[in-house]
PDB file of C-alpha atoms in Angstrom:
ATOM      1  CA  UNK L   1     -34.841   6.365  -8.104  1.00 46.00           C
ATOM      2  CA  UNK L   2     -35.706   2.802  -7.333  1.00 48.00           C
ATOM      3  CA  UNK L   3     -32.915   0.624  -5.439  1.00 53.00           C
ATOM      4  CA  UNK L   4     -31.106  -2.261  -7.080  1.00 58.00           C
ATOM      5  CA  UNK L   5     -32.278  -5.373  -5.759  1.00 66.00           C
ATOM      6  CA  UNK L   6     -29.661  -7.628  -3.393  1.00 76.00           C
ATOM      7  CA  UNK L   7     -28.270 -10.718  -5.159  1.00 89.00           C
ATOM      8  CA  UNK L   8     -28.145 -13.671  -3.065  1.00 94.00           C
ATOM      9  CA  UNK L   9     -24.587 -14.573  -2.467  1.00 96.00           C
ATOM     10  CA  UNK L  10     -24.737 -17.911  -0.681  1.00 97.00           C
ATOM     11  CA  UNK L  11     -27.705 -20.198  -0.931  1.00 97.00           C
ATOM     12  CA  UNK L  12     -27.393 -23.273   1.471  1.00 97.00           C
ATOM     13  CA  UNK L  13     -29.855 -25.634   2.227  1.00 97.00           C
ATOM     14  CA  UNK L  14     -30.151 -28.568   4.541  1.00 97.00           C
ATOM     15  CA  UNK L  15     -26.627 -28.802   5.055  1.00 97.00           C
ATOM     16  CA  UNK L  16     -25.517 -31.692   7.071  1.00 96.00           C
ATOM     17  CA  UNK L  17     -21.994 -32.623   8.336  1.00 96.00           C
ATOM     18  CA  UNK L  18     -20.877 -35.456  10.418  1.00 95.00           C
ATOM     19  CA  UNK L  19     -18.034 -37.041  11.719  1.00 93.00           C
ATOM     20  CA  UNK L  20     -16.849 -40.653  12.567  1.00 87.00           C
ATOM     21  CA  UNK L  21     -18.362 -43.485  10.789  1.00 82.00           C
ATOM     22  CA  UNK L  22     -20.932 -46.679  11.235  1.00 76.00           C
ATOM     23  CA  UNK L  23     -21.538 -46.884  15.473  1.00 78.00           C
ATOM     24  CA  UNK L  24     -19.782 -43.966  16.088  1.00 86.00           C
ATOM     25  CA  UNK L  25     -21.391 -40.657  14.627  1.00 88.00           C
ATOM     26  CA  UNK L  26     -21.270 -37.518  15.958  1.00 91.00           C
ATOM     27  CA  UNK L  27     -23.763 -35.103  13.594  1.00 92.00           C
ATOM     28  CA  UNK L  28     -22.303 -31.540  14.092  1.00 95.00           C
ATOM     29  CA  UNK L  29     -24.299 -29.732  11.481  1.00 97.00           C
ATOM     30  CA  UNK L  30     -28.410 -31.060  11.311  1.00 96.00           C
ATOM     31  CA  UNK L  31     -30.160 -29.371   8.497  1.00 96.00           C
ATOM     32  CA  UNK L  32     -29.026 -25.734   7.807  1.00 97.00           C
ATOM     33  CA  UNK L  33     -30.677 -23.439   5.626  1.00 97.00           C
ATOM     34  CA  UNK L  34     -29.075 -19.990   5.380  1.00 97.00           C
ATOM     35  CA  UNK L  35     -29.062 -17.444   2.897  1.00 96.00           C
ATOM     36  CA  UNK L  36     -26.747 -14.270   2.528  1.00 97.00           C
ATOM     37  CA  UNK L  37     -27.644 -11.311   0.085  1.00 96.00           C
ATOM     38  CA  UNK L  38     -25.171  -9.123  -1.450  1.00 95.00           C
ATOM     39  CA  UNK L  39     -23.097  -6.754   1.233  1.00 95.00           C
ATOM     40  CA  UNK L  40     -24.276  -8.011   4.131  1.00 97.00           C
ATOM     41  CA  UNK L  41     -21.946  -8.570   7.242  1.00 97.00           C
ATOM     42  CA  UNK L  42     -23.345 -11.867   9.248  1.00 98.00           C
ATOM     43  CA  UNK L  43     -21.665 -12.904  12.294  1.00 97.00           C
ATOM     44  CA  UNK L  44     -22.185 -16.617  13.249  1.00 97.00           C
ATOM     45  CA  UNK L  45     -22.497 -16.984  17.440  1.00 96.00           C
ATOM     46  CA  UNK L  46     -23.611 -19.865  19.497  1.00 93.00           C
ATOM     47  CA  UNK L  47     -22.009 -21.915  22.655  1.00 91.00           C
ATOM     48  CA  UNK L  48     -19.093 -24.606  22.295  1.00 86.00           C
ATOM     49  CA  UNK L  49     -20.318 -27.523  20.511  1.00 86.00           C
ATOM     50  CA  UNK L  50     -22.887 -25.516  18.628  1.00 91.00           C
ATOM     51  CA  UNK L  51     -20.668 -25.904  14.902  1.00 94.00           C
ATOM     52  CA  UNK L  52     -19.703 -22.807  14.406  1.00 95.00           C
ATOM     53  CA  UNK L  53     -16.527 -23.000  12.718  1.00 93.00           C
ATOM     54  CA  UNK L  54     -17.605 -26.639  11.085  1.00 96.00           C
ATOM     55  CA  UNK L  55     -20.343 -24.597   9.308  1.00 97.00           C
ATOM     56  CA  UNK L  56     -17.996 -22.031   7.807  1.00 96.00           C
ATOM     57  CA  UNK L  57     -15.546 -24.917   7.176  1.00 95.00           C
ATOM     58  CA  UNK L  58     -17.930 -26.236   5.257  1.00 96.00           C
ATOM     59  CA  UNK L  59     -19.178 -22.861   3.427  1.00 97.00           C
ATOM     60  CA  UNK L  60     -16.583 -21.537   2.580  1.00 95.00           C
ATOM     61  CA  UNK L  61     -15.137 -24.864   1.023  1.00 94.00           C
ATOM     62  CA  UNK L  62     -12.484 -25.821   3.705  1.00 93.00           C
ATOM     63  CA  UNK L  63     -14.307 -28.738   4.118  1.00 94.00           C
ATOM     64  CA  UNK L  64     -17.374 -30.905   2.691  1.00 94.00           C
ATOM     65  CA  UNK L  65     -20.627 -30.614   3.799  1.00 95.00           C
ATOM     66  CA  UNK L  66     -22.215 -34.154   4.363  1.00 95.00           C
ATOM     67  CA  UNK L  67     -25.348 -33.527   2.720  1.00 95.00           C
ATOM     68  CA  UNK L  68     -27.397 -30.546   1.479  1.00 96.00           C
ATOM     69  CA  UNK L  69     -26.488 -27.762  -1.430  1.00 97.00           C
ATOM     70  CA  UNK L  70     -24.195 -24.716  -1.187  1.00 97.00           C
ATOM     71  CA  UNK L  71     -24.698 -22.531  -3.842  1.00 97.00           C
ATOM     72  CA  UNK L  72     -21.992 -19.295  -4.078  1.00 97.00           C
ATOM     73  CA  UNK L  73     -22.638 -16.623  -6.472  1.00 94.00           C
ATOM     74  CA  UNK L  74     -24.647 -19.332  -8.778  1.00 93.00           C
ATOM     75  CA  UNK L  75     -21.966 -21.866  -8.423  1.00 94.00           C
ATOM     76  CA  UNK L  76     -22.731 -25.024  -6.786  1.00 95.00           C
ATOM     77  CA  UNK L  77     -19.536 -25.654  -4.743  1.00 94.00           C
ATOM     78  CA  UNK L  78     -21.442 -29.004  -2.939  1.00 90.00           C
ATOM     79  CA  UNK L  79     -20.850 -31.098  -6.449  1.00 89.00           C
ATOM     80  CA  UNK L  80     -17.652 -29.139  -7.366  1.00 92.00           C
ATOM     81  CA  UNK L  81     -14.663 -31.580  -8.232  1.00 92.00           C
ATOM     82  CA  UNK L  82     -11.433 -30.802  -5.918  1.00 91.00           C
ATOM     83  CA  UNK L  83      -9.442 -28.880  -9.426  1.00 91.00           C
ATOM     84  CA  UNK L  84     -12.375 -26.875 -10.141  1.00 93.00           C
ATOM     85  CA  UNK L  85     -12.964 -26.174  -6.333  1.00 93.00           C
ATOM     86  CA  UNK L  86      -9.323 -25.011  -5.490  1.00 90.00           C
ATOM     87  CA  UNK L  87      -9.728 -22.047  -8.477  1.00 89.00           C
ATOM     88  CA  UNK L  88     -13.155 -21.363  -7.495  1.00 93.00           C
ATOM     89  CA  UNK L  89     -12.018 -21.326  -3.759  1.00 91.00           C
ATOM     90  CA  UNK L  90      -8.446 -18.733  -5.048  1.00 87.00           C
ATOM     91  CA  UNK L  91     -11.174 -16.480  -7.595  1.00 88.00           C
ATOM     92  CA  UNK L  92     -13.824 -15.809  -5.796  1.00 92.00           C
ATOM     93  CA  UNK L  93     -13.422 -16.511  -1.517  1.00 95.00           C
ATOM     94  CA  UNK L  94     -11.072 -14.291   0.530  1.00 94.00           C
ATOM     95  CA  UNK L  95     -10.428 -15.816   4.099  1.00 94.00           C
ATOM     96  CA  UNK L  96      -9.134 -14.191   7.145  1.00 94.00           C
ATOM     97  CA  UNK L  97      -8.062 -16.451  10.331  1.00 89.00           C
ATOM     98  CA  UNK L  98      -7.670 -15.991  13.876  1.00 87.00           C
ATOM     99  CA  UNK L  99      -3.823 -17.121  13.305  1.00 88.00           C
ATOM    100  CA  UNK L 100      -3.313 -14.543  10.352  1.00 90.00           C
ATOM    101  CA  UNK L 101      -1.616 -16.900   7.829  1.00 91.00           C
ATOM    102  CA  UNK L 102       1.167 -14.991   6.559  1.00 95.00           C
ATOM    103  CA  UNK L 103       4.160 -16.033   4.773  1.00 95.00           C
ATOM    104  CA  UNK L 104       7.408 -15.073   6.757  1.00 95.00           C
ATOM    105  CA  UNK L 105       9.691 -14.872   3.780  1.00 96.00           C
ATOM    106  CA  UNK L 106       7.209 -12.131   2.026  1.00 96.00           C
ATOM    107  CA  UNK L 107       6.760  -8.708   2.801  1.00 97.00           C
ATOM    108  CA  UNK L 108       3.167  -6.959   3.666  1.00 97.00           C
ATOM    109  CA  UNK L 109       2.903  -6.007  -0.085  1.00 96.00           C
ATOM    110  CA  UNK L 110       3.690  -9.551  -1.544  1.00 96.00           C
ATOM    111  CA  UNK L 111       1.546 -11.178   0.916  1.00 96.00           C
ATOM    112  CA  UNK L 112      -1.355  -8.972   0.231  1.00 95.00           C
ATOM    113  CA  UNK L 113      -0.825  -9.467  -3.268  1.00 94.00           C
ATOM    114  CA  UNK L 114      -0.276 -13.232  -3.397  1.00 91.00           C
ATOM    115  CA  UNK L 115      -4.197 -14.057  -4.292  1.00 87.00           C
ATOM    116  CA  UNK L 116      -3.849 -12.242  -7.657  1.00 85.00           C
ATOM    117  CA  UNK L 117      -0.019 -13.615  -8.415  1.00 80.00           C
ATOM    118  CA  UNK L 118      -1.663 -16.557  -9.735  1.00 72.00           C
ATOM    119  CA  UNK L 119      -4.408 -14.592 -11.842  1.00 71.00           C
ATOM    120  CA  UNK L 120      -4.217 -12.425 -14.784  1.00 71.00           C
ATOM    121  CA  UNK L 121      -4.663  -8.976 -13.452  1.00 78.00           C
ATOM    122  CA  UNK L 122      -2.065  -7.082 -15.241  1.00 84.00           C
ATOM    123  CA  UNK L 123       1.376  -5.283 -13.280  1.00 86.00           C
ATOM    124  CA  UNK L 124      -0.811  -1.660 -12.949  1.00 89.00           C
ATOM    125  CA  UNK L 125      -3.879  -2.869 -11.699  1.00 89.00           C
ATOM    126  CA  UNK L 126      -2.541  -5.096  -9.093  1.00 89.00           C
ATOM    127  CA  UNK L 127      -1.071  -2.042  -7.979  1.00 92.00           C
ATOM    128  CA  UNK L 128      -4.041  -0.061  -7.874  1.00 92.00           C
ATOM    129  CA  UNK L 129      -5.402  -2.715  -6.347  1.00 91.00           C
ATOM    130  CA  UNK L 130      -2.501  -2.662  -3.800  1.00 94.00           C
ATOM    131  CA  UNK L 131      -2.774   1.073  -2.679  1.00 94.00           C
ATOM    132  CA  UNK L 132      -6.597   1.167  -2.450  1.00 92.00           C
ATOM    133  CA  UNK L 133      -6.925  -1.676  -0.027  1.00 92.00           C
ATOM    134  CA  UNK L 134      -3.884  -0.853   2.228  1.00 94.00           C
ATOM    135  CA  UNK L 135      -4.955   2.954   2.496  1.00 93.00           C
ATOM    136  CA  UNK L 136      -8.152   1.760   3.636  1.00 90.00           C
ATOM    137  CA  UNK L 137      -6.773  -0.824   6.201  1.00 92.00           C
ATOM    138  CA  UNK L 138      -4.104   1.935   6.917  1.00 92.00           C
ATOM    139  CA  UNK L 139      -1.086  -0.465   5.772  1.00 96.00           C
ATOM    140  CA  UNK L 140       0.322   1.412   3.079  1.00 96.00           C
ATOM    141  CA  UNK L 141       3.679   2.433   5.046  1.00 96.00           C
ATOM    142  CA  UNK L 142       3.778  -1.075   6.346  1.00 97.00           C
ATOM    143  CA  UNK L 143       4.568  -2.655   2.204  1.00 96.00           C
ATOM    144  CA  UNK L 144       8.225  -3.414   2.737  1.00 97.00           C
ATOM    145  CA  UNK L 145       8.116  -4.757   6.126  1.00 97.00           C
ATOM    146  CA  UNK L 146       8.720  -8.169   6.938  1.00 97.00           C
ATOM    147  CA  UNK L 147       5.392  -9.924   9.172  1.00 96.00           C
ATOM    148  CA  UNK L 148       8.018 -10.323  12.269  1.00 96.00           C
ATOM    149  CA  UNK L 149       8.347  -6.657  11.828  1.00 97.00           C
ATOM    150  CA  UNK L 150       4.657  -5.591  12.455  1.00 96.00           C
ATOM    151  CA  UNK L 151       1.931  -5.643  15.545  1.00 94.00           C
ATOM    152  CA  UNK L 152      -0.531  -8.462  15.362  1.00 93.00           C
ATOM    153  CA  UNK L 153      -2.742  -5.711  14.329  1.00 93.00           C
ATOM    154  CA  UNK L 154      -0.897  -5.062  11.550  1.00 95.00           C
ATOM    155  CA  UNK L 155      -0.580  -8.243  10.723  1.00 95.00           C
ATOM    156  CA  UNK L 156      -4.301  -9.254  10.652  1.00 94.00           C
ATOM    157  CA  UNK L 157      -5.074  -5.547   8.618  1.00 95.00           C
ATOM    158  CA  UNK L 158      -2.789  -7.176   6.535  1.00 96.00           C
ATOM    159  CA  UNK L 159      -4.353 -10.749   6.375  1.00 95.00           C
ATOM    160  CA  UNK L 160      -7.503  -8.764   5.941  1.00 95.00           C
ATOM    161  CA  UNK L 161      -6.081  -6.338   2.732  1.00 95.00           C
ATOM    162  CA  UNK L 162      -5.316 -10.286   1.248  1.00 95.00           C
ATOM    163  CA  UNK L 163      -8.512 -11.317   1.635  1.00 95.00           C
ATOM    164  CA  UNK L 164     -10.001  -8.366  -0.186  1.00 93.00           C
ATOM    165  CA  UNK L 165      -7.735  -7.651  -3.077  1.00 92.00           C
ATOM    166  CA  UNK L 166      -9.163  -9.948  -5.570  1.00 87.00           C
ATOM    167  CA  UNK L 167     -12.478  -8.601  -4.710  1.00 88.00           C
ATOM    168  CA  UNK L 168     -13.946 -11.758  -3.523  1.00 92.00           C
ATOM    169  CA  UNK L 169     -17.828 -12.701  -3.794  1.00 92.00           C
ATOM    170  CA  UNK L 170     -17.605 -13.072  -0.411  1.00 96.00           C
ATOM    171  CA  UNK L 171     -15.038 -12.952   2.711  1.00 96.00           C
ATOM    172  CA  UNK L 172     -15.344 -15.629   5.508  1.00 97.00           C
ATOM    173  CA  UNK L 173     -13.736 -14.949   9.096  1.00 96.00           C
ATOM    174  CA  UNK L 174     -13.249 -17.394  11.716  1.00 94.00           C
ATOM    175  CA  UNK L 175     -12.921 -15.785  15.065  1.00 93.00           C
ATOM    176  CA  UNK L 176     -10.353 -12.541  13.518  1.00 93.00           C
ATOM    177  CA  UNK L 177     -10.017 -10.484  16.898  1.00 92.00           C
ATOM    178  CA  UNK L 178      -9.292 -13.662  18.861  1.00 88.00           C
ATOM    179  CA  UNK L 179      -5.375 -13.265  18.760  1.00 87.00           C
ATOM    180  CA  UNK L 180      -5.435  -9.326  19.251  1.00 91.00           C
ATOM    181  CA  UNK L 181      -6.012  -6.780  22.302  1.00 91.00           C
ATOM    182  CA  UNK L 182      -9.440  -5.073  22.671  1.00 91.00           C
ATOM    183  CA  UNK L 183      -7.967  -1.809  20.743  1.00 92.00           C
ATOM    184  CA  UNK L 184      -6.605  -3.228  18.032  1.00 92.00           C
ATOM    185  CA  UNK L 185      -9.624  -5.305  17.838  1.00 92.00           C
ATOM    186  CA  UNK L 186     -12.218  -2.517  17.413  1.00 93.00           C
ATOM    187  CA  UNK L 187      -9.924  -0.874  15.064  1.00 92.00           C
ATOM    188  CA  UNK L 188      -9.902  -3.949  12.922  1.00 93.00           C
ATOM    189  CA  UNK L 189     -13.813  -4.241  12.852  1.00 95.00           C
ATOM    190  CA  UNK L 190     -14.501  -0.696  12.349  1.00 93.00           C
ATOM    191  CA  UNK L 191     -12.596  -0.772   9.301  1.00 92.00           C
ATOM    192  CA  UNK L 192     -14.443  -4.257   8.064  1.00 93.00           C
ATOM    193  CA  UNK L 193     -17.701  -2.561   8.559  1.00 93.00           C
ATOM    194  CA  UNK L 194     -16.816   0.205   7.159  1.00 91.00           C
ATOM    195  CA  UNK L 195     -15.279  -2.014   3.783  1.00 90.00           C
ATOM    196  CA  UNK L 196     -18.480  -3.733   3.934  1.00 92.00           C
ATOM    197  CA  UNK L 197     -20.664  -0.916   3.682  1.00 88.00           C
ATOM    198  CA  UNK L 198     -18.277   1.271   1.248  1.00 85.00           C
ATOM    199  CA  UNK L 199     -17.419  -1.616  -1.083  1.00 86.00           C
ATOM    200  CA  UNK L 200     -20.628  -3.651   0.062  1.00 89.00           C
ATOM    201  CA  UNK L 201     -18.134  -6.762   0.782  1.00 93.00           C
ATOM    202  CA  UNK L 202     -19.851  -9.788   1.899  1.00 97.00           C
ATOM    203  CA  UNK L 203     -18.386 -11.086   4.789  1.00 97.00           C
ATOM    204  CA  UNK L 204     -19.270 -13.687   7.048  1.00 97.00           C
ATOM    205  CA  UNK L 205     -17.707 -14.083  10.735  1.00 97.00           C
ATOM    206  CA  UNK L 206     -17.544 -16.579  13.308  1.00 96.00           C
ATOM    207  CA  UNK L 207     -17.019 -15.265  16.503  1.00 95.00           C
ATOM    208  CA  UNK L 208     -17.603 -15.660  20.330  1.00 91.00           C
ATOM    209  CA  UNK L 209     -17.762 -12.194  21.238  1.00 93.00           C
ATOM    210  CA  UNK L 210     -20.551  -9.802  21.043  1.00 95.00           C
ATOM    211  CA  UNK L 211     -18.565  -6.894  21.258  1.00 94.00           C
ATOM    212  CA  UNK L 212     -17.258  -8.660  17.651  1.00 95.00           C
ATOM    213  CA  UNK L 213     -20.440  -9.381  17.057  1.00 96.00           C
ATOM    214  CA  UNK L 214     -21.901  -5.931  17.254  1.00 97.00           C
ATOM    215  CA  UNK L 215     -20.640  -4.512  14.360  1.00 96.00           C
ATOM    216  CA  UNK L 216     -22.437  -6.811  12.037  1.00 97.00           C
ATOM    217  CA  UNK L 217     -25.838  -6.301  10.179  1.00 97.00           C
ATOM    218  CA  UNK L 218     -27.123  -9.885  10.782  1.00 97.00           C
ATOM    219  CA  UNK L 219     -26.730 -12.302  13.809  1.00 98.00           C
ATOM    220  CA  UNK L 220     -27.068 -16.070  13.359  1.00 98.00           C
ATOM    221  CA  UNK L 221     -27.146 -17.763  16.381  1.00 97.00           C
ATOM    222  CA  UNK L 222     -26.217 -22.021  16.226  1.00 96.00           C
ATOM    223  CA  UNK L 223     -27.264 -24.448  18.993  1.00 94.00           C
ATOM    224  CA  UNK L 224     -26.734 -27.669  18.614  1.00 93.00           C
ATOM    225  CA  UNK L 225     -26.162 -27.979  14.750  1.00 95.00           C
ATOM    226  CA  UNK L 226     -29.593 -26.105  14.292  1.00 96.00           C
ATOM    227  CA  UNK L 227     -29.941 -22.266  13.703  1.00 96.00           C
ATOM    228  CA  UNK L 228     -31.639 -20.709  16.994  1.00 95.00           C
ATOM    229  CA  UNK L 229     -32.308 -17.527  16.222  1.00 96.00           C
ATOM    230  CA  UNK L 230     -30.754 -14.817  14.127  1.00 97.00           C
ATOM    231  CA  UNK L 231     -30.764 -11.136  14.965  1.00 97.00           C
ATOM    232  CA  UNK L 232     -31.128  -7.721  12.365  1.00 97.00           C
ATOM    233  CA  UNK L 233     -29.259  -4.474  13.637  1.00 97.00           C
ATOM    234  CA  UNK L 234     -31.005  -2.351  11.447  1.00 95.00           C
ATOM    235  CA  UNK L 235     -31.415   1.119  12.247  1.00 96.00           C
ATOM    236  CA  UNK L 236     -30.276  -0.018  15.790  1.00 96.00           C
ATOM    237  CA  UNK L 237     -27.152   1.897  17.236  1.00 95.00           C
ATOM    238  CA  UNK L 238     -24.118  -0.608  18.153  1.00 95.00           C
ATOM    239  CA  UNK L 239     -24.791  -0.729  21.494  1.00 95.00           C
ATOM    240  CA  UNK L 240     -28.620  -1.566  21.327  1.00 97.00           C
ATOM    241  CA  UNK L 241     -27.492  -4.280  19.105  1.00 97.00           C
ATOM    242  CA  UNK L 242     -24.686  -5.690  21.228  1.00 97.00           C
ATOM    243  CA  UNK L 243     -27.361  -6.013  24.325  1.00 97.00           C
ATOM    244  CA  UNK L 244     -29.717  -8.084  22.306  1.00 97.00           C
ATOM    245  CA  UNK L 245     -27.142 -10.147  21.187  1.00 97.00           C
ATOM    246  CA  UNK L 246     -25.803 -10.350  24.688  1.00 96.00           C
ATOM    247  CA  UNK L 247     -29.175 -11.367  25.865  1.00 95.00           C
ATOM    248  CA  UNK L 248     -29.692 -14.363  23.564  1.00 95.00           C
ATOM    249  CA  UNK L 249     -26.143 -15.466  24.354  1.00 91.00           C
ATOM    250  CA  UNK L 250     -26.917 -15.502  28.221  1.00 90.00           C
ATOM    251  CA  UNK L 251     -29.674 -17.685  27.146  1.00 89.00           C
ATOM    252  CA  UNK L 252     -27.372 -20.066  25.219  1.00 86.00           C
ATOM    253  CA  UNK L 253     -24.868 -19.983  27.430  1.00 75.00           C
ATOM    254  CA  UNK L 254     -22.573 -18.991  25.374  1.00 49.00           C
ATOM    255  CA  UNK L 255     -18.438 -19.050  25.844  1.00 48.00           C
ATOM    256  CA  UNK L 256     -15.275 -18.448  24.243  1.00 41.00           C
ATOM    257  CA  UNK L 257     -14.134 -22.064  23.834  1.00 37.00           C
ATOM    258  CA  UNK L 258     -15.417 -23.500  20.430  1.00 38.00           C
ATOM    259  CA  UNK L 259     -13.628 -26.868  19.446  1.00 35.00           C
ATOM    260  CA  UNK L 260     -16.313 -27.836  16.228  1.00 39.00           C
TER     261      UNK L 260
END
């Protein structure tokens, strides 16, 4: 039985982003050209400075690129207008931060299911939708609770569950184990690799940490606004990944300060 064939997901090319204007210029991004195929899990590493978090600013719509085309499941998001942008950006992205994001005043459930409020998923299958995701994230107890309530953990499973519940082309991540403790951590990217691989989820992650890092499929490293290198796990265990991916960082000097 012959496999299906990987869609590409994000097509970018010679994407450019700078900053200031007339004498005073600072060029973050220089010419990237990435593409991401259907279920894969990319992390995005490099030093301080290197434009990490600029690029997935920029990718995942956050911000404009200064140049270059970003194409997204077919759509050209580079030329969208801001209207047509915002739906494509609430249809088809799901976005988990370092900070969580979560509305006090809502429980787990109604946070989770705030993406698809908007939409026209009917009352049943947002529910579906509802006890799927949490029992995967293992958040189902947690619907009534208030986010004060829960671990940061728990929080970011849930930031996570909100991401995925309006099954998103793809799912970017800036730097999601920063705020949590090295437990709740793995736990939290187990169960992302484990999404990705079950529900083939495409999910790109920023991060300074290989540990983070490791569980990916792909590696792209950034040094100064250029891609440096990029590293395949493959049939690689974890921890044979995580050493490569430690040795190209101790050649970029890499830390866990990133400002761009």
């Amino acid at each position: 039985m012959t496999q299906k064939a990987k869609q590409t997901v994000l097509h970018a090319q010679n994407v450019r982003k700078s900053f200031g204007s007339r004498g005073n210029v600072q060029q973050v991004l220089k010419g990237i050209d990435l593409h991401v195929e259907e279920g894969e899990f990319v992390g995005i590493m490099g030093p301080s400075g290197a434009g990490k978090t600029t690029l997935l600013n920029v990718l995942a719509t956050i911000d404009r690129a200064t140049e270059g085309t970003i194409l997204i499941s077919g759509a050209d998001i580079s030329r969208m207008k801001d209207a047509k942008l915002s739906a494509f950006r609430r249809e088809q992205l799901g976005f988990i931060f370092q900070d969580y994001n979560l509305l006090d005043t809502l429980t787990v459930k109604e946070n989770i299911l705030l993406p698809i409020s908007l939409g026209k998923m009917k009352k049943k299958e947002a529910e579906a939708e509802f006890q799927s995701i949490s029992s995967i994230l293992g958040i189902t107890e947690l619907a009534d609770k208030y986010p004060h309530e829960i671990s940061g953990g728990q929080k970011q499973r849930t930031s996570a569950a909100r991401a995925l519940i309006n099954k998103p082309s793809m799912v970017f991540a800036d730097e999601p184990t920063g705020a949590l403790d090295s437990k709740s951590a793995s736990s939290l990217l187990g169960t992302l690799a484990d999404v990705n691989q079950k529900r083939e989820v495409t999910i790109m992650m920023v991060t300074h940490d290989p540990l983070a890092s490791s569980y990916c499929s792909r590696v792209v490293f950034l040094k100064d606004g250029h891609i440096y290198s990029e590293l395949y796990k493959g049939s690689k265990s974890r921890q044979a990944f995580f050493q490569e991916i430690m040795n190209v960082q101790a050649v970029l000097g890499g830390d866990s300060i990133d400002t761009l």
